[in-house]
Amino acid sequence: MASIHEVQAGLAQAAAHGGATIREIRAAREILEGVAGDVRVLGAGTGHPHIDAALNACKRGMEQLHEATNLIYGATEATRNYGNRLG
C-alpha cells in the first residue's frame, strides 16, 4: 500500500497534469478562434453555405473546449483538495 506521502505526490502530479491540459486546451481554443476569424474575413460577402457551416463548427468546438476546461478544472481542484486533506 502507498504511503500518505506517495499518495500526496501522485495527487500533486495529477493536478499538475490537469493544469497543463487546461493550458493546452486554451491554446487550442485560441487557434480555433483565429481560424474562425480567418474564415469570417475570407468568406465575407460570399454568402456561401460552407462559410456558415465552418463558423458554426468553430463555435461548437470552442464551446466544447470551454466545457472541457471547466470539467478538468473541477477535477483538478477536487484532486488538490483531497491532497490537502491528507496532509
mmCIF file of N, CA and C in Angstrom:
data_model
loop_
_atom_site.group_PDB
_atom_site.id
_atom_site.type_symbol
_atom_site.label_atom_id
_atom_site.label_comp_id
_atom_site.label_asym_id
_atom_site.label_seq_id
_atom_site.Cartn_x
_atom_site.Cartn_y
_atom_site.Cartn_z
ATOM 1 N N MET A 1 0.843 -1.166 0.000
ATOM 2 C CA MET A 1 0.000 0.000 0.000
ATOM 3 C C MET A 1 0.892 1.234 0.000
ATOM 4 N N ALA A 2 0.451 2.275 -0.702
ATOM 5 C CA ALA A 2 1.218 3.515 -0.816
ATOM 6 C C ALA A 2 1.138 4.311 0.486
ATOM 7 N N SER A 3 2.226 4.989 0.791
ATOM 8 C CA SER A 3 2.235 5.853 1.967
ATOM 9 C C SER A 3 1.468 7.142 1.653
ATOM 10 N N ILE A 4 1.150 7.889 2.691
ATOM 11 C CA ILE A 4 0.452 9.169 2.501
ATOM 12 C C ILE A 4 1.285 10.096 1.631
ATOM 13 N N HIS A 5 2.591 10.095 1.825
ATOM 14 C CA HIS A 5 3.460 10.967 1.028
ATOM 15 C C HIS A 5 3.455 10.566 -0.444
ATOM 16 N N GLU A 6 3.409 9.264 -0.704
ATOM 17 C CA GLU A 6 3.343 8.801 -2.086
ATOM 18 C C GLU A 6 2.012 9.182 -2.724
ATOM 19 N N VAL A 7 0.945 9.065 -1.957
ATOM 20 C CA VAL A 7 -0.377 9.451 -2.462
ATOM 21 C C VAL A 7 -0.411 10.952 -2.728
ATOM 22 N N GLN A 8 0.121 11.741 -1.789
ATOM 23 C CA GLN A 8 0.152 13.187 -1.991
ATOM 24 C C GLN A 8 0.964 13.557 -3.231
ATOM 25 N N ALA A 9 2.090 12.890 -3.425
ATOM 26 C CA ALA A 9 2.923 13.167 -4.596
ATOM 27 C C ALA A 9 2.172 12.804 -5.885
ATOM 28 N N GLY A 10 1.482 11.697 -5.865
ATOM 29 C CA GLY A 10 0.701 11.292 -7.029
ATOM 30 C C GLY A 10 -0.434 12.262 -7.326
ATOM 31 N N LEU A 11 -1.090 12.731 -6.263
ATOM 32 C CA LEU A 11 -2.165 13.706 -6.443
ATOM 33 C C LEU A 11 -1.629 15.034 -6.962
ATOM 34 N N ALA A 12 -0.482 15.449 -6.459
ATOM 35 C CA ALA A 12 0.131 16.695 -6.936
ATOM 36 C C ALA A 12 0.490 16.576 -8.416
ATOM 37 N N GLN A 13 1.007 15.416 -8.794
ATOM 38 C CA GLN A 13 1.343 15.191 -10.200
ATOM 39 C C GLN A 13 0.086 15.208 -11.067
ATOM 40 N N ALA A 14 -0.984 14.596 -10.590
ATOM 41 C CA ALA A 14 -2.245 14.587 -11.331
ATOM 42 C C ALA A 14 -2.782 16.010 -11.490
ATOM 43 N N ALA A 15 -2.697 16.809 -10.435
ATOM 44 C CA ALA A 15 -3.149 18.191 -10.506
ATOM 45 C C ALA A 15 -2.297 18.986 -11.495
ATOM 46 N N ALA A 16 -1.002 18.729 -11.514
ATOM 47 C CA ALA A 16 -0.118 19.411 -12.464
ATOM 48 C C ALA A 16 -0.478 19.029 -13.903
ATOM 49 N N HIS A 17 -0.794 17.766 -14.117
ATOM 50 C CA HIS A 17 -1.211 17.328 -15.451
ATOM 51 C C HIS A 17 -2.514 18.020 -15.858
ATOM 52 N N GLY A 18 -3.421 18.161 -14.901
ATOM 53 C CA GLY A 18 -4.677 18.856 -15.184
ATOM 54 C C GLY A 18 -4.427 20.297 -15.589
ATOM 55 N N GLY A 19 -3.525 20.966 -14.870
ATOM 56 C CA GLY A 19 -3.188 22.350 -15.212
ATOM 57 C C GLY A 19 -2.561 22.458 -16.592
ATOM 58 N N ALA A 20 -1.680 21.523 -16.918
ATOM 59 C CA ALA A 20 -1.049 21.526 -18.239
ATOM 60 C C ALA A 20 -2.077 21.285 -19.334
ATOM 61 N N THR A 21 -3.013 20.391 -19.076
ATOM 62 C CA THR A 21 -4.052 20.099 -20.060
ATOM 63 C C THR A 21 -4.936 21.311 -20.293
ATOM 64 N N ILE A 22 -5.257 22.030 -19.222
ATOM 65 C CA ILE A 22 -6.061 23.247 -19.359
ATOM 66 C C ILE A 22 -5.330 24.263 -20.222
ATOM 67 N N ARG A 23 -4.033 24.428 -20.010
ATOM 68 C CA ARG A 23 -3.262 25.372 -20.834
ATOM 69 C C ARG A 23 -3.264 24.953 -22.300
ATOM 70 N N GLU A 24 -3.147 23.666 -22.563
ATOM 71 C CA GLU A 24 -3.167 23.175 -23.938
ATOM 72 C C GLU A 24 -4.530 23.396 -24.593
ATOM 73 N N ILE A 25 -5.583 23.183 -23.835
ATOM 74 C CA ILE A 25 -6.934 23.395 -24.374
ATOM 75 C C ILE A 25 -7.156 24.877 -24.653
ATOM 76 N N ARG A 26 -6.694 25.738 -23.770
ATOM 77 C CA ARG A 26 -6.836 27.177 -24.014
ATOM 78 C C ARG A 26 -6.082 27.594 -25.274
ATOM 79 N N ALA A 27 -4.911 27.028 -25.475
ATOM 80 C CA ALA A 27 -4.152 27.326 -26.694
ATOM 81 C C ALA A 27 -4.916 26.843 -27.930
ATOM 82 N N ALA A 28 -5.501 25.663 -27.844
ATOM 83 C CA ALA A 28 -6.284 25.141 -28.961
ATOM 84 C C ALA A 28 -7.491 26.028 -29.233
ATOM 85 N N ARG A 29 -8.097 26.525 -28.174
ATOM 86 C CA ARG A 29 -9.260 27.400 -28.355
ATOM 87 C C ARG A 29 -8.847 28.705 -29.031
ATOM 88 N N GLU A 30 -7.700 29.255 -28.645
ATOM 89 C CA GLU A 30 -7.215 30.472 -29.283
ATOM 90 C C GLU A 30 -6.949 30.240 -30.772
ATOM 91 N N ILE A 31 -6.397 29.094 -31.108
ATOM 92 C CA ILE A 31 -6.157 28.762 -32.517
ATOM 93 C C ILE A 31 -7.476 28.658 -33.264
ATOM 94 N N LEU A 32 -8.450 28.006 -32.643
ATOM 95 C CA LEU A 32 -9.761 27.855 -33.270
ATOM 96 C C LEU A 32 -10.432 29.216 -33.452
ATOM 97 N N GLU A 33 -10.270 30.122 -32.492
ATOM 98 C CA GLU A 33 -10.799 31.480 -32.639
ATOM 99 C C GLU A 33 -10.142 32.179 -33.831
ATOM 100 N N GLY A 34 -8.842 31.951 -34.003
ATOM 101 C CA GLY A 34 -8.136 32.518 -35.152
ATOM 102 C C GLY A 34 -8.642 31.963 -36.463
ATOM 103 N N VAL A 35 -8.898 30.661 -36.490
ATOM 104 C CA VAL A 35 -9.446 30.031 -37.693
ATOM 105 C C VAL A 35 -10.800 30.652 -38.016
ATOM 106 N N ALA A 36 -11.642 30.800 -37.007
ATOM 107 C CA ALA A 36 -12.970 31.389 -37.227
ATOM 108 C C ALA A 36 -12.832 32.818 -37.761
ATOM 109 N N GLY A 37 -11.902 33.571 -37.222
ATOM 110 C CA GLY A 37 -11.677 34.931 -37.715
ATOM 111 C C GLY A 37 -11.224 34.942 -39.160
ATOM 112 N N ASP A 38 -10.336 34.029 -39.490
ATOM 113 C CA ASP A 38 -9.868 33.930 -40.886
ATOM 114 C C ASP A 38 -11.010 33.573 -41.820
ATOM 115 N N VAL A 39 -11.839 32.627 -41.400
ATOM 116 C CA VAL A 39 -12.977 32.215 -42.233
ATOM 117 C C VAL A 39 -13.928 33.387 -42.431
ATOM 118 N N ARG A 40 -14.172 34.153 -41.367
ATOM 119 C CA ARG A 40 -15.052 35.328 -41.480
ATOM 120 C C ARG A 40 -14.508 36.317 -42.504
ATOM 121 N N VAL A 41 -13.228 36.619 -42.396
ATOM 122 C CA VAL A 41 -12.613 37.599 -43.301
ATOM 123 C C VAL A 41 -12.614 37.089 -44.734
ATOM 124 N N LEU A 42 -12.178 35.858 -44.919
ATOM 125 C CA LEU A 42 -12.055 35.316 -46.270
ATOM 126 C C LEU A 42 -13.406 35.037 -46.925
ATOM 127 N N GLY A 43 -14.402 34.750 -46.093
ATOM 128 C CA GLY A 43 -15.711 34.427 -46.645
ATOM 129 C C GLY A 43 -16.683 35.585 -46.651
ATOM 130 N N ALA A 44 -16.233 36.745 -46.214
ATOM 131 C CA ALA A 44 -17.134 37.905 -46.114
ATOM 132 C C ALA A 44 -17.753 38.211 -47.477
ATOM 133 N N GLY A 45 -19.064 38.335 -47.471
ATOM 134 C CA GLY A 45 -19.784 38.731 -48.669
ATOM 135 C C GLY A 45 -20.032 37.617 -49.671
ATOM 136 N N THR A 46 -19.512 36.430 -49.425
ATOM 137 C CA THR A 46 -19.711 35.351 -50.401
ATOM 138 C C THR A 46 -21.083 34.707 -50.264
ATOM 139 N N GLY A 47 -21.594 34.659 -49.037
ATOM 140 C CA GLY A 47 -22.882 34.014 -48.808
ATOM 141 C C GLY A 47 -22.842 32.513 -49.015
ATOM 142 N N HIS A 48 -21.660 31.959 -49.090
ATOM 143 C CA HIS A 48 -21.537 30.516 -49.339
ATOM 144 C C HIS A 48 -21.931 29.738 -48.084
ATOM 145 N N PRO A 49 -22.749 28.698 -48.224
ATOM 146 C CA PRO A 49 -23.210 27.934 -47.059
ATOM 147 C C PRO A 49 -22.069 27.243 -46.293
ATOM 148 N N HIS A 50 -20.976 26.950 -46.963
ATOM 149 C CA HIS A 50 -19.869 26.306 -46.264
ATOM 150 C C HIS A 50 -19.202 27.255 -45.275
ATOM 151 N N ILE A 51 -19.292 28.546 -45.540
ATOM 152 C CA ILE A 51 -18.741 29.532 -44.599
ATOM 153 C C ILE A 51 -19.512 29.463 -43.290
ATOM 154 N N ASP A 52 -20.830 29.479 -43.380
ATOM 155 C CA ASP A 52 -21.658 29.370 -42.171
ATOM 156 C C ASP A 52 -21.429 28.043 -41.463
ATOM 157 N N ALA A 53 -21.294 26.970 -42.218
ATOM 158 C CA ALA A 53 -21.050 25.656 -41.614
ATOM 159 C C ALA A 53 -19.716 25.645 -40.886
ATOM 160 N N ALA A 54 -18.701 26.234 -41.490
ATOM 161 C CA ALA A 54 -17.381 26.284 -40.858
ATOM 162 C C ALA A 54 -17.424 27.127 -39.586
ATOM 163 N N LEU A 55 -18.098 28.268 -39.645
ATOM 164 C CA LEU A 55 -18.192 29.129 -38.459
ATOM 165 C C LEU A 55 -18.978 28.450 -37.346
ATOM 166 N N ASN A 56 -20.044 27.747 -37.704
ATOM 167 C CA ASN A 56 -20.815 27.015 -36.693
ATOM 168 C C ASN A 56 -19.987 25.904 -36.063
ATOM 169 N N ALA A 57 -19.202 25.224 -36.884
ATOM 170 C CA ALA A 57 -18.332 24.163 -36.353
ATOM 171 C C ALA A 57 -17.288 24.754 -35.411
ATOM 172 N N CYS A 58 -16.719 25.898 -35.775
ATOM 173 C CA CYS A 58 -15.748 26.565 -34.897
ATOM 174 C C CYS A 58 -16.399 26.965 -33.578
ATOM 175 N N LYS A 59 -17.601 27.502 -33.662
ATOM 176 C CA LYS A 59 -18.308 27.918 -32.452
ATOM 177 C C LYS A 59 -18.582 26.722 -31.538
ATOM 178 N N ARG A 60 -19.067 25.623 -32.120
ATOM 179 C CA ARG A 60 -19.327 24.415 -31.328
ATOM 180 C C ARG A 60 -18.030 23.889 -30.707
ATOM 181 N N GLY A 61 -16.965 23.903 -31.478
ATOM 182 C CA GLY A 61 -15.682 23.445 -30.968
ATOM 183 C C GLY A 61 -15.199 24.291 -29.808
ATOM 184 N N MET A 62 -15.340 25.602 -29.925
ATOM 185 C CA MET A 62 -14.918 26.494 -28.838
ATOM 186 C C MET A 62 -15.760 26.266 -27.587
ATOM 187 N N GLU A 63 -17.056 26.045 -27.768
ATOM 188 C CA GLU A 63 -17.925 25.766 -26.621
ATOM 189 C C GLU A 63 -17.535 24.459 -25.942
ATOM 190 N N GLN A 64 -17.247 23.443 -26.735
ATOM 191 C CA GLN A 64 -16.864 22.155 -26.170
ATOM 192 C C GLN A 64 -15.512 22.232 -25.467
ATOM 193 N N LEU A 65 -14.586 22.988 -26.025
ATOM 194 C CA LEU A 65 -13.289 23.164 -25.376
ATOM 195 C C LEU A 65 -13.457 23.916 -24.059
ATOM 196 N N HIS A 66 -14.348 24.898 -24.041
ATOM 197 C CA HIS A 66 -14.616 25.635 -22.803
ATOM 198 C C HIS A 66 -15.199 24.700 -21.744
ATOM 199 N N GLU A 67 -16.137 23.852 -22.166
ATOM 200 C CA GLU A 67 -16.738 22.888 -21.237
ATOM 201 C C GLU A 67 -15.683 21.909 -20.716
ATOM 202 N N ALA A 68 -14.830 21.441 -21.594
ATOM 203 C CA ALA A 68 -13.768 20.515 -21.175
ATOM 204 C C ALA A 68 -12.838 21.191 -20.177
ATOM 205 N N THR A 69 -12.517 22.448 -20.407
ATOM 206 C CA THR A 69 -11.662 23.191 -19.478
ATOM 207 C C THR A 69 -12.309 23.248 -18.100
ATOM 208 N N ASN A 70 -13.584 23.552 -18.060
ATOM 209 C CA ASN A 70 -14.289 23.631 -16.775
ATOM 210 C C ASN A 70 -14.313 22.285 -16.056
ATOM 211 N N LEU A 71 -14.530 21.214 -16.793
ATOM 212 C CA LEU A 71 -14.553 19.882 -16.179
ATOM 213 C C LEU A 71 -13.175 19.491 -15.639
ATOM 214 N N ILE A 72 -12.152 19.755 -16.405
ATOM 215 C CA ILE A 72 -10.796 19.424 -15.953
ATOM 216 C C ILE A 72 -10.416 20.289 -14.763
ATOM 217 N N TYR A 73 -10.812 21.562 -14.793
ATOM 218 C CA TYR A 73 -10.531 22.440 -13.658
ATOM 219 C C TYR A 73 -11.187 21.891 -12.392
ATOM 220 N N GLY A 74 -12.444 21.470 -12.495
ATOM 221 C CA GLY A 74 -13.141 20.913 -11.339
ATOM 222 C C GLY A 74 -12.464 19.654 -10.815
ATOM 223 N N ALA A 75 -12.041 18.794 -11.721
ATOM 224 C CA ALA A 75 -11.357 17.571 -11.308
ATOM 225 C C ALA A 75 -10.014 17.892 -10.660
ATOM 226 N N THR A 76 -9.315 18.862 -11.210
ATOM 227 C CA THR A 76 -8.012 19.256 -10.656
ATOM 228 C C THR A 76 -8.171 19.845 -9.266
ATOM 229 N N GLU A 77 -9.176 20.675 -9.082
ATOM 230 C CA GLU A 77 -9.425 21.263 -7.759
ATOM 231 C C GLU A 77 -9.801 20.190 -6.745
ATOM 232 N N ALA A 78 -10.629 19.243 -7.158
ATOM 233 C CA ALA A 78 -11.006 18.151 -6.255
ATOM 234 C C ALA A 78 -9.779 17.333 -5.871
ATOM 235 N N THR A 79 -8.893 17.117 -6.821
ATOM 236 C CA THR A 79 -7.659 16.377 -6.549
ATOM 237 C C THR A 79 -6.793 17.132 -5.549
ATOM 238 N N ARG A 80 -6.645 18.435 -5.760
ATOM 239 C CA ARG A 80 -5.854 19.260 -4.833
ATOM 240 C C ARG A 80 -6.470 19.254 -3.436
ATOM 241 N N ASN A 81 -7.785 19.399 -3.380
ATOM 242 C CA ASN A 81 -8.461 19.407 -2.078
ATOM 243 C C ASN A 81 -8.246 18.093 -1.325
ATOM 244 N N TYR A 82 -8.319 16.994 -2.057
ATOM 245 C CA TYR A 82 -8.096 15.695 -1.421
ATOM 246 C C TYR A 82 -6.671 15.599 -0.911
ATOM 247 N N GLY A 83 -5.717 16.033 -1.713
ATOM 248 C CA GLY A 83 -4.320 16.024 -1.286
ATOM 249 C C GLY A 83 -4.092 16.878 -0.063
ATOM 250 N N ASN A 84 -4.745 18.020 -0.001
ATOM 251 C CA ASN A 84 -4.611 18.914 1.158
ATOM 252 C C ASN A 84 -5.200 18.298 2.418
ATOM 253 N N ARG A 85 -6.248 17.536 2.270
ATOM 254 C CA ARG A 85 -6.859 16.895 3.446
ATOM 255 C C ARG A 85 -5.992 15.781 4.014
ATOM 256 N N LEU A 86 -5.178 15.203 3.161
ATOM 257 C CA LEU A 86 -4.299 14.131 3.636
ATOM 258 C C LEU A 86 -3.162 14.661 4.496
ATOM 259 N N GLY A 87 -2.742 15.880 4.213
ATOM 260 C CA GLY A 87 -1.556 16.407 4.885
ATOM 261 C C GLY A 87 -1.870 17.211 6.069
#
